[in-house]
Amino acid sequence: MRGDLQKDTNDMAEIQIKNVAKTFGAYQALHSIDLAIADQEFMVLLGASGCGKTTLLRIIAGLETASIGEVWIGGRRVDHLAPKDRGIAMVFQNYAVFPHLTVFENIGFGLRMAKMPNDEVKRRVERTASLMHIEQLLKRYSGELSGGQRQRVAVARALAMEPDVILMDEPLSNLDALLRLEMRAELKGVLAESKTTAIYVTHDQVEAMSLADRISVMHQGRIIQAASPIEVYRNPAAQFVAGFLGNPPMNFLRAEKAGDGKWNVAGETVDGPRGAEAPLQFAIRPEDMQIADQGLPAQVRLVEPLGAHLLVTCDVDGTMLRAVLDSDLSLKAGDHIKLAPQPDRVRWFDPETTKAVA
Amino acid sequence: MSPRLLPYALILPVTLFLCVFFLYPFILVSQQAFGSADGWSLEHFRDVVSYWKFPISMQNTLLLAAAVVPVQLALSLLMATMVTRMQKGRDLVLYVWTIPLGISDLAAGIIWLAIFEQSGFLNSMMVGIGAIDSPMPFLSYQNPGIIFLAIALAEIWRATAIMLVILVAGIGLIPKEYYEAAEVFGASPWQRFLRVTLPLLRPSLQTALILRVVLAFEVFAVVVALGGSQFPVLMSEIYAYQFDLQNSGAAAALALIVLAISIVFTLVILRALRVPKGATI
Ligand SMILES: Nc1ncnc2c1ncn2[C@@H]1O[C@H](COP(=O)(O)OP(=O)(O)O)[C@@H](O)[C@H]1O
Ligand SMILES: [Mg+2]
């Protein structure tokens, strides 16, 4: 690929969001967000619909003003600047590819606004178009494109600006599943190549895991945890994160103190945190359990063969728990089994604060 | 009924209505215009066109349209943009701005006459503040410019709202995301207007302009109220042929000329504001 799409490497584009909050009337959409994103990092904002992802992205873009707080890009405070002066480009959820302009003029829109000479516009448009594999569509109008092609135009338009930061709001959510998979891989490659800092909003955890250098999990206008995908998955900082990530999500069981570092979970004694006194939540991922002679007593309620493995829903001491087990097992509803959690994968949460306990 | 026939059955009433009240009168008018004592002829057209008042009434009509329509276009675009941006009171402002639409054109002419005539508001006000010593006859034959101005003002006041309503509806259909994309990619508010609003508004602009231009060629009551015989226009000439001169053949011929002009302008507007092939707006 072409090296000249890489931006100037002295030009650091780290982003700092300091104590940003946003209220719409009486409704507080964002509460005191603090987030630092490194130069060239791919940051994914992940959360359920309505948690404030778009609002945060629009504040970074300058399409929305924060009620309080500061936004810094590349060591420059930008929250009083117009979007065009922030060194950002954006890919919109519904693409926003102008219907009255050709693909060429769409990709070149920002360059034209920046009064770039014609030959430079042409050079950049053709280069980004070939990067996104749409060079044969340059004369078409958006009405003559498929959703996937429109998506490529939207990304090309952003890349053509050679921005410091590229902002994407659920860019793949309008594509069908197969196309989404393809575009996901391609986006990752193109963005890594362009060495652009990226902030990517999605509600799709698989998308987040596969793309991100780091994931910021958002919930009700707050960032609950910002860490690498594997860290977020393995060591959720709060019960919400544990329950949000993973399909099926983490299982929780009530645990009572049974001695120093010993906890009673469904009648079994399990090693756990030493400091805590009050009851805790014992947490384990479905794939981190096995059938064994010793373990949590469970009665099978539902067996769902998924090909590679079995998804088994069981009743453990009155709580429904899901386990992903070997597909060779012959289990049926009503069977009594013992489920042994893999000890290093067990996590603990304080039900009062919902935070993780070590 | 078979689904293939249903659409035709449904448009039948409208078609019949148009045939009875448009096509049939149109044929009658054409017959009158092209008819004469000895069969078909262009006699009426020759008469009408060679009459000394034809060039001046044609000129007046075109000048008035040329003065009024661009101002109305600019004003209605400005007003539509303002209304669209408004958070509160939007409906109220729109209602107030469209009040003139509910007033007949003759009544509108009379309202403006009450302002401009010798004993009118404008004169009493200017005398009152001491700007002039005695009331001036603004609308007399010595002041053709003021007559023109008064008519243009009245027309602008009366008929801008029809364009406004169409444009407000059109602007409302443009997705907000396009403006945000334009803003992020560096377009100033004025560039957003030129590069997003105007092109995406083309279908509404076509409708509004065609409607307004055609109506401008049919201007009559306002002109009669304010200009009387000082300012002949095509419509007042048709009226004069039909009712003063009792020459319905000539009136019909002139009416067809106005129709032809309207069609030509409609085609010009459609062509000028056409959407590029392939673009979907
Ligand atoms: N312009 C607005 N006016 C009022 N409420 C808004 C506005 N924009 C967003 N909200 C509210 O803020 C919350 C967060 O919205 P958003 O950032 O779009 O969520 P997400 O992108 O995570 O789905 C939602 O409850 C939404 O209704
Ligand atoms: Mg959103």
PDB file of C-alpha atoms in Angstrom, chain A residues 95-103 105-107 109-110 140-143 150 153 157, chain B residues 177-183 185 187 195-196 200 279-281:
ATOM      1  CA  TYR A  95     -23.214   7.576   5.679  1.00  0.00           C
ATOM      2  CA  ALA A  96     -24.450  11.101   4.778  1.00  0.00           C
ATOM      3  CA  VAL A  97     -23.095  10.639   1.263  1.00  0.00           C
ATOM      4  CA  PHE A  98     -24.459  13.632  -0.644  1.00  0.00           C
ATOM      5  CA  PRO A  99     -27.064  12.413  -3.152  1.00  0.00           C
ATOM      6  CA  HIS A 100     -26.555  15.323  -5.542  1.00  0.00           C
ATOM      7  CA  LEU A 101     -22.813  14.807  -5.932  1.00  0.00           C
ATOM      8  CA  THR A 102     -20.889  12.068  -7.671  1.00  0.00           C
ATOM      9  CA  VAL A 103     -18.715   9.716  -5.683  1.00  0.00           C
ATOM     10  CA  GLU A 105     -17.178  15.011  -5.578  1.00  0.00           C
ATOM     11  CA  ASN A 106     -18.291  13.359  -2.356  1.00  0.00           C
ATOM     12  CA  ILE A 107     -14.814  12.115  -1.568  1.00  0.00           C
ATOM     13  CA  PHE A 109     -15.906  17.543  -0.715  1.00  0.00           C
ATOM     14  CA  GLY A 110     -13.700  18.400   2.245  1.00  0.00           C
ATOM     15  CA  ARG A 140     -21.729   7.399  -9.979  1.00  0.00           C
ATOM     16  CA  TYR A 141     -24.237   9.072  -7.711  1.00  0.00           C
ATOM     17  CA  SER A 142     -25.024   7.693  -4.281  1.00  0.00           C
ATOM     18  CA  GLY A 143     -28.474   6.557  -5.436  1.00  0.00           C
ATOM     19  CA  ARG A 150     -21.915   4.021   0.121  1.00  0.00           C
ATOM     20  CA  VAL A 153     -17.477   6.315  -0.010  1.00  0.00           C
ATOM     21  CA  ARG A 157     -14.278  10.894   2.177  1.00  0.00           C
TER      22      ARG A 157
ATOM     23  CA  GLU B 177     -26.894  14.559   8.750  1.00  0.00           C
ATOM     24  CA  TYR B 178     -25.989  16.172   5.414  1.00  0.00           C
ATOM     25  CA  TYR B 179     -25.492  19.512   7.126  1.00  0.00           C
ATOM     26  CA  GLU B 180     -23.396  17.936   9.833  1.00  0.00           C
ATOM     27  CA  ALA B 181     -21.278  16.134   7.271  1.00  0.00           C
ATOM     28  CA  ALA B 182     -20.821  19.388   5.364  1.00  0.00           C
ATOM     29  CA  GLU B 183     -19.881  21.178   8.578  1.00  0.00           C
ATOM     30  CA  PHE B 185     -15.789  18.653   6.180  1.00  0.00           C
ATOM     31  CA  ALA B 187     -18.311  24.053   4.771  1.00  0.00           C
ATOM     32  CA  ARG B 195     -23.803  23.237  -1.543  1.00  0.00           C
ATOM     33  CA  VAL B 196     -26.394  21.340   0.440  1.00  0.00           C
ATOM     34  CA  LEU B 200     -31.235  19.315  -2.428  1.00  0.00           C
ATOM     35  CA  ALA B 279     -28.684  11.652  -8.815  1.00  0.00           C
ATOM     36  CA  THR B 280     -31.544  10.941  -6.454  1.00  0.00           C
ATOM     37  CA  ILE B 281     -32.834  13.871  -4.507  1.00  0.00           C
TER      38      ILE B 281
END
